[in-house]
Short mmCIF file of C-alpha atoms and ligand atoms in Angstrom, two decimals:
data_model
loop_
_atom_site.label_atom_id
_atom_site.label_comp_id
_atom_site.label_asym_id
_atom_site.label_seq_id
_atom_site.Cartn_x
_atom_site.Cartn_y
_atom_site.Cartn_z
CA MET A 1 264.54 45.96 -53.26
CA SER A 2 262.94 44.76 -49.96
CA THR A 3 264.31 41.44 -48.59
CA GLN A 4 261.35 41.07 -46.34
CA THR A 5 259.06 38.09 -46.90
CA GLU A 6 255.25 38.89 -47.06
CA PRO A 7 253.36 37.54 -44.16
CA LYS A 8 251.62 34.10 -45.20
CA LEU A 9 247.86 34.46 -45.58
CA VAL A 10 246.08 31.57 -43.69
CA THR A 11 242.94 32.61 -42.19
CA GLN A 12 239.76 34.29 -43.46
CA ILE A 13 240.85 37.38 -41.50
CA ASP A 14 244.20 37.34 -43.11
CA PHE A 15 242.94 37.28 -46.62
CA ALA A 16 240.12 39.70 -45.77
CA ARG A 17 242.64 42.34 -44.54
CA ALA A 18 244.77 41.81 -47.66
CA GLY A 19 241.79 42.92 -49.60
CA GLN A 20 241.11 39.28 -51.00
CA ILE A 21 237.79 37.62 -51.22
CA THR A 22 237.97 33.81 -50.72
CA PRO A 23 235.73 31.18 -51.89
CA GLN A 24 234.19 30.97 -48.34
CA MET A 25 233.53 34.65 -48.33
CA LYS A 26 231.80 34.19 -51.85
CA GLU A 27 229.80 31.39 -50.48
CA VAL A 28 228.45 33.28 -47.40
CA ALA A 29 227.58 36.36 -49.51
CA GLU A 30 225.55 34.13 -51.79
CA ARG A 31 223.58 32.29 -49.15
CA GLU A 32 223.18 35.60 -47.27
CA HIS A 33 222.16 37.73 -50.33
CA ARG A 34 225.15 40.08 -49.59
CA ASP A 35 227.67 41.40 -51.79
CA PRO A 36 231.01 39.53 -51.30
CA GLU A 37 232.69 42.96 -50.47
CA TYR A 38 230.24 43.32 -47.68
CA ILE A 39 231.41 40.03 -46.12
CA ARG A 40 235.07 40.86 -46.61
CA GLU A 41 234.94 44.28 -45.00
CA ARG A 42 233.37 42.71 -42.00
CA VAL A 43 235.50 39.70 -41.78
CA ALA A 44 238.49 42.11 -41.86
CA ASP A 45 237.39 44.06 -38.88
CA GLY A 46 235.96 41.04 -36.95
CA ARG A 47 232.40 41.80 -37.09
CA ILE A 48 231.89 38.63 -39.08
CA ALA A 49 233.71 35.29 -38.52
CA ILE A 50 233.73 32.50 -40.75
CA PRO A 51 234.56 29.45 -38.76
CA ALA A 52 236.31 27.04 -41.38
CA ASN A 53 239.34 25.10 -40.44
CA ILE A 54 241.69 24.65 -43.46
CA VAL A 55 241.47 20.83 -42.73
CA HIS A 56 237.77 20.78 -42.77
CA ILE A 57 237.47 23.05 -45.97
CA LYS A 58 239.56 20.23 -47.61
CA LYS A 59 236.92 17.76 -46.68
CA GLY A 60 234.15 19.80 -48.33
CA MET A 61 232.54 21.77 -45.48
CA ARG A 62 229.92 24.44 -46.33
CA ALA A 63 231.08 27.94 -45.31
CA PHE A 64 228.95 29.84 -42.53
CA GLY A 65 229.15 33.45 -41.74
CA VAL A 66 228.41 34.39 -38.12
CA GLY A 67 227.93 38.17 -37.42
CA GLU A 68 226.60 41.53 -38.39
CA GLY A 69 223.87 41.61 -41.01
CA LEU A 70 223.89 37.76 -41.37
CA SER A 71 221.02 35.51 -40.45
CA THR A 72 221.24 34.09 -36.82
CA LYS A 73 223.06 30.68 -36.79
CA VAL A 74 221.95 27.67 -34.58
CA ASN A 75 224.26 24.93 -33.00
CA VAL A 76 223.38 21.65 -31.64
CA ASN A 77 225.37 20.11 -28.78
CA LEU A 78 226.03 16.39 -28.67
CA GLY A 79 228.74 14.09 -27.79
CA ILE A 80 229.49 11.01 -25.74
CA SER A 81 229.35 11.42 -22.00
CA GLY A 82 230.95 9.30 -19.35
CA ASP A 83 227.51 8.15 -17.98
CA LYS A 84 225.98 7.59 -21.48
CA ALA A 85 228.51 6.33 -23.89
CA ASP A 86 226.35 5.38 -26.91
CA ALA A 87 227.88 6.53 -30.09
CA ALA A 88 225.04 5.10 -32.30
CA GLU A 89 222.67 7.46 -30.45
CA GLU A 90 224.94 10.42 -30.85
CA TRP A 91 225.12 9.61 -34.59
CA LYS A 92 221.17 9.85 -34.88
CA LYS A 93 221.65 13.42 -33.41
CA VAL A 94 224.05 14.29 -36.07
CA LYS A 95 221.70 13.28 -38.66
CA ILE A 96 218.98 15.33 -37.04
CA ALA A 97 221.05 18.39 -36.76
CA GLU A 98 221.81 18.00 -40.53
CA ASP A 99 218.43 17.24 -41.67
CA TYR A 100 216.48 19.98 -39.70
CA GLY A 101 218.91 22.79 -40.61
CA ALA A 102 221.44 23.20 -37.69
CA ASP A 103 224.48 25.24 -38.83
CA ALA A 104 226.78 23.94 -36.42
CA ILE A 105 227.34 20.85 -34.24
CA MET A 106 229.58 21.18 -31.02
CA ASP A 107 231.03 17.81 -30.06
CA LEU A 108 231.10 17.72 -26.36
CA SER A 109 232.29 14.42 -25.85
CA ASN A 110 234.16 13.86 -22.62
CA SER A 111 234.64 10.16 -22.34
CA GLY A 112 236.18 7.26 -24.27
CA LYS A 113 237.21 7.28 -27.83
CA THR A 114 236.62 11.15 -28.34
CA ARG A 115 239.22 11.69 -31.21
CA GLN A 116 237.62 8.81 -33.22
CA PHE A 117 234.23 10.31 -32.99
CA ARG A 118 235.46 13.84 -33.57
CA GLN A 119 237.47 12.92 -36.59
CA GLN A 120 234.55 10.96 -38.16
CA LEU A 121 232.18 13.83 -37.37
CA ILE A 122 234.64 16.17 -39.32
CA ASP A 123 235.08 13.94 -42.23
CA GLU A 124 231.08 13.50 -42.72
CA THR A 125 229.49 16.73 -41.62
CA PRO A 126 229.48 19.76 -44.08
CA LEU A 127 228.26 21.78 -40.85
CA MET A 128 230.61 23.97 -38.66
CA VAL A 129 232.05 21.75 -35.92
CA GLY A 130 232.97 23.09 -32.66
CA THR A 131 234.54 21.71 -29.48
CA VAL A 132 235.55 22.41 -25.88
CA PRO A 133 239.02 21.06 -25.50
CA MET A 134 238.84 21.53 -21.79
CA TYR A 135 236.02 18.67 -21.61
CA ASP A 136 238.36 16.51 -23.37
CA ALA A 137 241.62 17.13 -21.58
CA ILE A 138 241.17 14.81 -18.67
CA GLY A 139 240.17 11.78 -20.79
CA TYR A 140 242.55 12.64 -23.54
CA MET A 141 245.59 13.00 -21.26
CA GLU A 142 244.34 10.15 -18.95
CA LYS A 143 245.47 12.25 -15.91
CA PRO A 144 243.29 13.88 -12.94
CA LEU A 145 242.51 17.58 -13.43
CA VAL A 146 245.08 18.88 -10.99
CA LYS A 147 247.79 17.03 -12.57
CA LEU A 148 247.28 18.42 -15.89
CA THR A 149 249.85 20.92 -17.07
CA LYS A 150 249.86 23.75 -19.34
CA ASP A 151 251.51 21.57 -21.98
CA ASP A 152 248.91 19.07 -21.51
CA LEU A 153 246.13 21.44 -22.19
CA PHE A 154 247.74 22.81 -25.21
CA GLU A 155 248.36 19.51 -26.66
CA VAL A 156 244.71 18.87 -26.70
CA VAL A 157 244.01 22.28 -28.37
CA ARG A 158 246.53 21.25 -30.96
CA ALA A 159 244.99 17.75 -31.63
CA HIS A 160 241.55 19.34 -31.82
CA ALA A 161 243.00 21.95 -34.46
CA GLU A 162 244.72 19.23 -36.35
CA ASP A 163 241.57 17.27 -36.71
CA GLY A 164 239.77 20.02 -38.42
CA VAL A 165 237.64 21.62 -35.66
CA ASP A 166 236.34 24.98 -36.93
CA PHE A 167 235.71 26.68 -33.70
CA MET A 168 236.71 26.08 -30.01
CA THR A 169 235.28 27.19 -26.75
CA ILE A 170 238.34 28.16 -24.82
CA HIS A 171 237.98 29.65 -21.45
CA CYS A 172 240.54 32.36 -21.47
CA GLY A 173 238.75 35.04 -19.73
CA ILE A 174 238.51 33.54 -16.26
CA ASN A 175 241.84 34.92 -14.87
CA LYS A 176 242.93 35.50 -11.27
CA SER A 177 241.47 39.01 -11.40
CA VAL A 178 238.01 37.69 -12.37
CA THR A 179 238.23 34.85 -9.74
CA LYS A 180 238.99 37.67 -7.15
CA THR A 181 235.71 39.52 -8.13
CA PHE A 182 233.89 36.34 -8.02
CA LYS A 183 235.10 35.57 -4.61
CA GLU A 184 234.65 39.14 -3.18
CA THR A 185 231.22 39.68 -4.58
CA GLY A 186 229.69 36.16 -4.37
CA ARG A 187 227.01 34.62 -6.31
CA LEU A 188 223.91 32.35 -5.83
CA MET A 189 224.85 29.51 -8.40
CA ASN A 190 228.65 30.19 -8.38
CA ILE A 191 230.22 29.06 -11.69
CA VAL A 192 227.99 26.95 -13.95
CA SER A 193 230.10 26.61 -16.97
CA ARG A 194 231.74 23.07 -16.94
CA GLY A 195 234.90 24.17 -18.62
CA GLY A 196 234.88 27.19 -16.39
CA SER A 197 234.52 25.31 -13.17
CA LEU A 198 237.31 22.81 -14.05
CA LEU A 199 239.61 25.76 -14.73
CA PHE A 200 238.53 27.47 -11.61
CA GLY A 201 239.32 24.30 -9.52
CA TRP A 202 242.73 24.02 -11.30
CA MET A 203 243.86 27.54 -10.48
CA GLU A 204 242.58 27.24 -7.03
CA VAL A 205 244.42 24.03 -6.49
CA THR A 206 247.59 24.79 -8.20
CA GLY A 207 247.70 28.50 -7.46
CA ASN A 208 248.51 29.16 -10.98
CA GLU A 209 247.19 31.70 -13.37
CA ASN A 210 244.75 30.26 -16.16
CA PRO A 211 247.20 28.92 -18.63
CA PHE A 212 244.86 29.83 -21.45
CA TYR A 213 245.13 33.43 -20.34
CA GLU A 214 248.60 33.49 -19.37
CA TYR A 215 249.77 31.82 -22.61
CA PHE A 216 247.01 33.27 -24.79
CA ASP A 217 249.61 34.11 -27.44
CA GLU A 218 250.44 30.21 -27.76
CA VAL A 219 246.68 29.52 -28.44
CA LEU A 220 246.66 32.04 -31.09
CA GLU A 221 249.50 30.49 -32.80
CA ILE A 222 247.80 27.19 -32.98
CA CYS A 223 244.47 28.68 -34.07
CA HIS A 224 246.15 30.68 -36.81
CA GLU A 225 247.96 27.69 -38.19
CA TYR A 226 244.71 26.17 -38.83
CA ASP A 227 242.32 29.00 -39.00
CA VAL A 228 240.43 27.74 -35.85
CA THR A 229 238.02 30.59 -34.72
CA ILE A 230 238.40 31.09 -31.09
CA SER A 231 235.09 31.09 -29.25
CA LEU A 232 235.86 32.98 -25.91
CA GLY A 233 234.25 30.95 -23.26
CA ASP A 234 232.17 32.49 -20.67
CA SER A 235 233.14 30.87 -17.69
CA CYS A 236 231.16 33.21 -15.38
CA ARG A 237 227.84 33.15 -17.31
CA PRO A 238 224.79 33.58 -14.92
CA GLY A 239 223.36 30.10 -13.98
CA CYS A 240 220.22 31.80 -12.45
CA LEU A 241 218.50 35.03 -12.89
CA TYR A 242 219.92 36.12 -9.48
CA ASP A 243 223.36 36.21 -10.97
CA SER A 244 222.74 37.84 -14.34
CA ASN A 245 224.61 41.12 -15.15
CA ASP A 246 226.61 40.92 -11.96
CA ALA A 247 230.13 42.11 -11.17
CA THR A 248 231.67 38.72 -11.97
CA GLU A 249 230.04 38.30 -15.55
CA THR A 250 230.88 41.84 -16.38
CA ALA A 251 234.40 41.48 -15.16
CA GLU A 252 234.85 38.37 -17.39
CA MET A 253 233.17 40.28 -20.33
CA ILE A 254 235.80 43.15 -20.08
CA GLU A 255 238.73 40.67 -20.12
CA LEU A 256 237.15 38.89 -23.24
CA GLY A 257 236.98 42.25 -24.99
CA LYS A 258 240.70 42.75 -24.51
CA LEU A 259 241.31 39.13 -25.68
CA CYS A 260 239.25 39.99 -28.81
CA LYS A 261 241.70 42.60 -29.82
CA ARG A 262 244.68 40.30 -29.20
CA ALA A 263 243.10 37.66 -31.37
CA TRP A 264 242.29 39.98 -34.31
CA ALA A 265 245.98 41.37 -34.07
CA ALA A 266 247.23 37.94 -34.44
CA GLY A 267 245.02 37.19 -37.62
CA VAL A 268 242.71 34.87 -35.61
CA GLN A 269 238.99 34.94 -35.96
CA VAL A 270 236.89 35.26 -32.93
CA MET A 271 233.39 34.88 -31.34
CA VAL A 272 232.42 35.67 -27.78
CA GLU A 273 230.12 33.43 -25.82
CA GLY A 274 227.38 34.76 -23.66
CA PRO A 275 224.58 33.90 -20.98
CA GLY A 276 223.11 31.86 -19.58
CA HIS A 277 220.06 32.71 -17.55
CA MET A 278 218.63 36.28 -17.53
CA ALA A 279 215.29 38.00 -16.92
CA LEU A 280 213.62 39.05 -20.23
CA ASP A 281 214.07 42.90 -19.46
CA GLU A 282 217.72 42.62 -19.02
CA ILE A 283 218.72 40.78 -22.14
CA ALA A 284 218.72 43.74 -24.84
CA ALA A 285 221.07 45.62 -22.35
CA ASN A 286 223.43 42.70 -21.86
CA MET A 287 223.77 42.32 -25.85
CA LYS A 288 224.50 45.73 -26.28
CA LEU A 289 227.18 45.81 -23.45
CA GLN A 290 228.90 42.84 -25.09
CA LYS A 291 228.87 44.40 -28.34
CA ARG A 292 230.34 47.58 -26.87
CA LEU A 293 232.87 45.77 -24.67
CA CYS A 294 233.84 43.21 -27.33
CA HIS A 295 234.25 45.64 -30.23
CA ASN A 296 231.39 44.11 -32.15
CA ALA A 297 232.74 40.70 -32.17
CA PRO A 298 229.97 38.03 -33.23
CA PHE A 299 228.17 37.10 -29.98
CA TYR A 300 227.27 33.36 -29.46
CA VAL A 301 224.61 32.91 -26.85
CA LEU A 302 223.02 30.05 -24.96
CA GLY A 303 219.41 31.12 -24.50
CA PRO A 304 219.45 32.98 -22.13
CA LEU A 305 216.83 31.07 -20.28
CA VAL A 306 214.23 33.89 -19.10
CA THR A 307 213.09 31.81 -15.87
CA ASP A 308 214.73 29.34 -13.80
CA ILE A 309 211.62 27.16 -13.11
CA GLY A 310 210.64 25.89 -16.62
CA VAL A 311 212.61 22.57 -15.90
CA GLY A 312 211.32 19.97 -18.43
CA TYR A 313 210.41 22.80 -20.91
CA ASP A 314 213.67 24.70 -21.07
CA HIS A 315 213.89 24.50 -24.85
CA ILE A 316 210.90 27.06 -24.51
CA THR A 317 212.53 29.12 -21.73
CA ALA A 318 215.61 29.64 -23.94
CA ALA A 319 213.87 30.09 -27.17
CA ILE A 320 212.07 33.00 -25.74
CA GLY A 321 215.43 34.42 -24.51
CA GLY A 322 217.05 33.55 -27.84
CA ALA A 323 214.42 35.57 -29.86
CA ILE A 324 215.13 38.48 -27.58
CA SER A 325 218.78 38.03 -27.66
CA ALA A 326 219.04 37.55 -31.48
CA SER A 327 216.89 40.45 -32.18
CA SER A 328 218.95 42.57 -29.97
CA GLY A 329 222.31 41.80 -31.53
CA ALA A 330 223.24 38.01 -30.87
CA ASP A 331 224.55 36.28 -34.03
CA PHE A 332 224.49 32.62 -33.13
CA LEU A 333 222.22 30.70 -30.69
CA CYS A 334 223.25 27.50 -28.94
CA TYR A 335 220.14 25.28 -28.59
CA VAL A 336 218.73 24.07 -25.41
CA THR A 337 216.68 21.06 -25.15
CA PRO A 338 213.92 19.92 -22.84
CA ALA A 339 216.44 17.68 -20.96
CA GLU A 340 218.40 20.82 -19.80
CA HIS A 341 219.39 20.63 -16.25
CA LEU A 342 218.05 17.02 -16.11
CA CYS A 343 219.85 14.53 -18.27
CA LEU A 344 221.78 14.01 -21.63
CA PRO A 345 219.16 14.64 -24.39
CA ASN A 346 217.87 11.81 -26.39
CA ALA A 347 217.35 12.24 -30.12
CA GLN A 348 213.69 13.53 -29.66
CA ASP A 349 215.07 16.25 -27.28
CA VAL A 350 217.55 17.06 -29.85
CA LEU A 351 214.96 17.71 -32.59
CA ASP A 352 212.66 19.55 -30.08
CA GLY A 353 215.58 21.94 -28.97
CA LEU A 354 216.71 22.48 -32.35
CA MET A 355 213.21 23.53 -33.76
CA ALA A 356 212.57 25.77 -30.81
CA THR A 357 215.85 27.55 -31.34
CA LYS A 358 215.43 27.61 -35.11
CA ILE A 359 211.99 29.33 -34.45
CA ALA A 360 213.75 31.96 -32.18
CA ALA A 361 216.43 32.65 -34.74
CA HIS A 362 214.13 33.06 -37.53
CA ALA A 363 211.78 35.20 -35.60
CA ALA A 364 214.75 37.34 -34.82
CA ASP A 365 216.09 37.44 -38.31
CA ILE A 366 212.55 38.92 -39.32
CA ALA A 367 212.92 41.62 -36.87
CA LYS A 368 216.44 42.35 -37.71
CA LYS A 369 215.28 42.63 -41.43
CA VAL A 370 217.92 40.10 -42.59
CA PRO A 371 217.55 40.09 -46.46
CA HIS A 372 214.92 37.67 -47.45
CA ALA A 373 214.42 36.35 -44.08
CA ARG A 374 210.51 36.94 -44.22
CA ASP A 375 210.08 35.24 -47.90
CA ALA A 376 209.04 31.79 -46.58
CA ASP A 377 206.55 33.47 -44.04
CA ASP A 378 204.99 35.27 -47.03
CA HIS A 379 204.88 32.27 -49.10
CA MET A 380 203.31 30.49 -46.15
CA GLY A 381 200.56 33.05 -45.96
CA GLN A 382 199.88 32.59 -49.84
CA ALA A 383 199.70 28.71 -49.46
CA ARG A 384 197.60 28.79 -46.35
CA ARG A 385 195.09 31.11 -48.22
CA LYS A 386 194.93 28.76 -51.09
CA LEU A 387 194.66 25.79 -48.61
CA ASP A 388 197.60 24.45 -50.79
CA TRP A 389 199.00 21.78 -48.15
CA ASP A 390 201.84 20.75 -50.26
CA ALA A 391 203.05 24.47 -50.69
CA MET A 392 202.93 24.81 -46.86
CA TRP A 393 205.28 21.83 -46.39
CA GLU A 394 207.80 23.49 -48.57
CA CYS A 395 207.70 26.53 -46.49
CA ALA A 396 207.56 25.03 -43.04
CA LEU A 397 210.67 24.90 -40.86
CA ASP A 398 209.88 21.20 -40.00
CA PRO A 399 207.75 19.89 -42.90
CA VAL A 400 208.08 16.22 -41.62
CA THR A 401 206.32 16.78 -38.29
CA GLY A 402 203.80 19.21 -39.84
CA LYS A 403 202.84 16.85 -42.54
CA LYS A 404 202.78 13.68 -40.15
CA ARG A 405 200.36 15.53 -37.70
CA TYR A 406 197.97 16.55 -40.68
CA GLU A 407 197.88 13.14 -42.20
CA GLU A 408 197.21 11.40 -38.80
CA SER A 409 193.87 13.31 -38.59
CA PRO A 410 192.20 13.25 -41.96
CA ALA A 411 189.56 16.00 -42.68
CA ALA A 412 186.05 15.05 -43.64
CA THR A 413 185.92 18.16 -46.04
CA GLU A 414 188.42 18.31 -48.76
CA GLY A 415 191.14 20.99 -48.40
CA THR A 416 190.54 21.72 -44.71
CA CYS A 417 192.00 20.29 -41.49
CA THR A 418 190.11 18.82 -38.44
CA MET A 419 190.35 21.86 -36.60
CA CYS A 420 187.23 23.60 -38.02
CA GLY A 421 186.38 21.24 -40.91
CA LYS A 422 183.51 22.60 -42.89
CA MET A 423 183.83 25.82 -40.85
CA CYS A 424 187.17 26.40 -42.23
CA ALA A 425 187.49 30.28 -42.40
CA VAL A 426 189.83 30.28 -45.33
CA ARG A 427 187.73 27.81 -47.13
CA THR A 428 184.51 30.09 -46.40
CA VAL A 429 186.09 33.37 -47.39
CA ASN A 430 187.47 31.65 -50.63
CA LYS A 431 183.95 30.43 -51.49
CA VAL A 432 182.70 34.10 -50.88
CA PHE A 433 185.19 35.55 -53.38
CA GLU A 434 184.62 32.62 -55.77
CA GLY A 435 180.92 33.35 -55.59
CA THR A 436 180.18 29.54 -54.83
CA THR A 437 177.94 27.84 -52.31
CA ILE A 438 179.03 28.31 -48.56
CA ASP A 439 178.10 25.00 -47.05
CA LEU A 440 178.60 25.23 -43.44
CA GLY A 441 177.50 21.81 -42.43
CA MET A 442 174.21 22.76 -40.75
CA GLU A 443 172.67 22.25 -44.26
CA ASP A 444 173.50 18.43 -44.24
S1 SF4 B 1 189.94 24.16 -40.82
FE1 SF4 B 1 190.52 25.98 -39.58
S2 SF4 B 1 192.73 25.41 -38.91
FE2 SF4 B 1 192.31 24.25 -40.45
S3 SF4 B 1 193.05 25.33 -42.35
FE3 SF4 B 1 190.79 25.71 -42.14
S4 SF4 B 1 190.87 27.71 -40.89
FE4 SF4 B 1 192.80 26.74 -40.50
#
């Protein structure tokens, strides 16, 4: 008789490898119109992640799957900043994220009572919650950057895990080898990742290796204990078109691929983060390279923004890139708002950014042939043909804004809108087929 104890199954990947389908896998399967075994197989080999901290599950979160064959997920960033610490405004953004169909909220708070805000968010939202512990470290430990120790940084990671954070961006890939490549090859915009720049500064001043890289196994132990999905941060994502797909970005991606394998070996779920800014014609190749180098781990992408000069409209530059990236393999899009590069977004910016990103994700899902992705579009076509406005609102990604605009401009001819009025093409053709009088207005 064996005296060995069976390893404890904690994470979704643990259960999947043991051949067990969890309630979260079932929930994902149902929502995505997939067989539960399809989900289990892909969670087991890392192609799908279900970021769901065991603490957040107990608080009633919904399970979301991120990865191969699933609908593209959308994240909203929010959080209190040092310059604009208005918790009430941030709660308005949470409500918008929930009401308008975000799948995840990243709390990027970096000032004041971050723990209180984070814990309340996890208590109240059923969406996936992500954080970047590095942003929080200086405020949490009340120390200047260069005085932070490895133990300080890991204490913050543990605090976020205990609070129930489902996925954490941890900048593990920027090691001394990557920074050597960066300094040797140079870049126009250097390092534009906030967490990445802080770690680069810490490494340069202290002369030490990145502790998240050096002690990666300890990060994995914490993540395994709570089933926190590691979102491997791309410190060296391009901050302008000039830097995209350069040696530094690629060097870091190679490191991230190696870390994916170590995370899976430790029973930890993983996603990989990606660019950034990138010309339209480079995006598809970048997605394929990431999937190749990172062994098909889910890819979580910011944009990419397809031009650097769309300032004030970067929700559009990012949505164009987002549609291309998601249709080429990206699994999860981080929204970008019109305030990008300018200021902390307000509530309207959050709505505009979320809707632009939702449209990009949905357009990509149609192209990727995600099961039933096109159903709402086909229903919309039918509703429009019948000029059935109530049915149109049911299909719309944002029915509130659509209905409001329609009602603000009442049409003189019933069933139409003020765009064409009596010359409504849909109405005219319907009348032809009904065999009724076509009154085009000239008769009046
Ligand atoms: S009036 Fe013009 S825009 Fe409005 S529903 Fe008819 S065809 Fe479409």
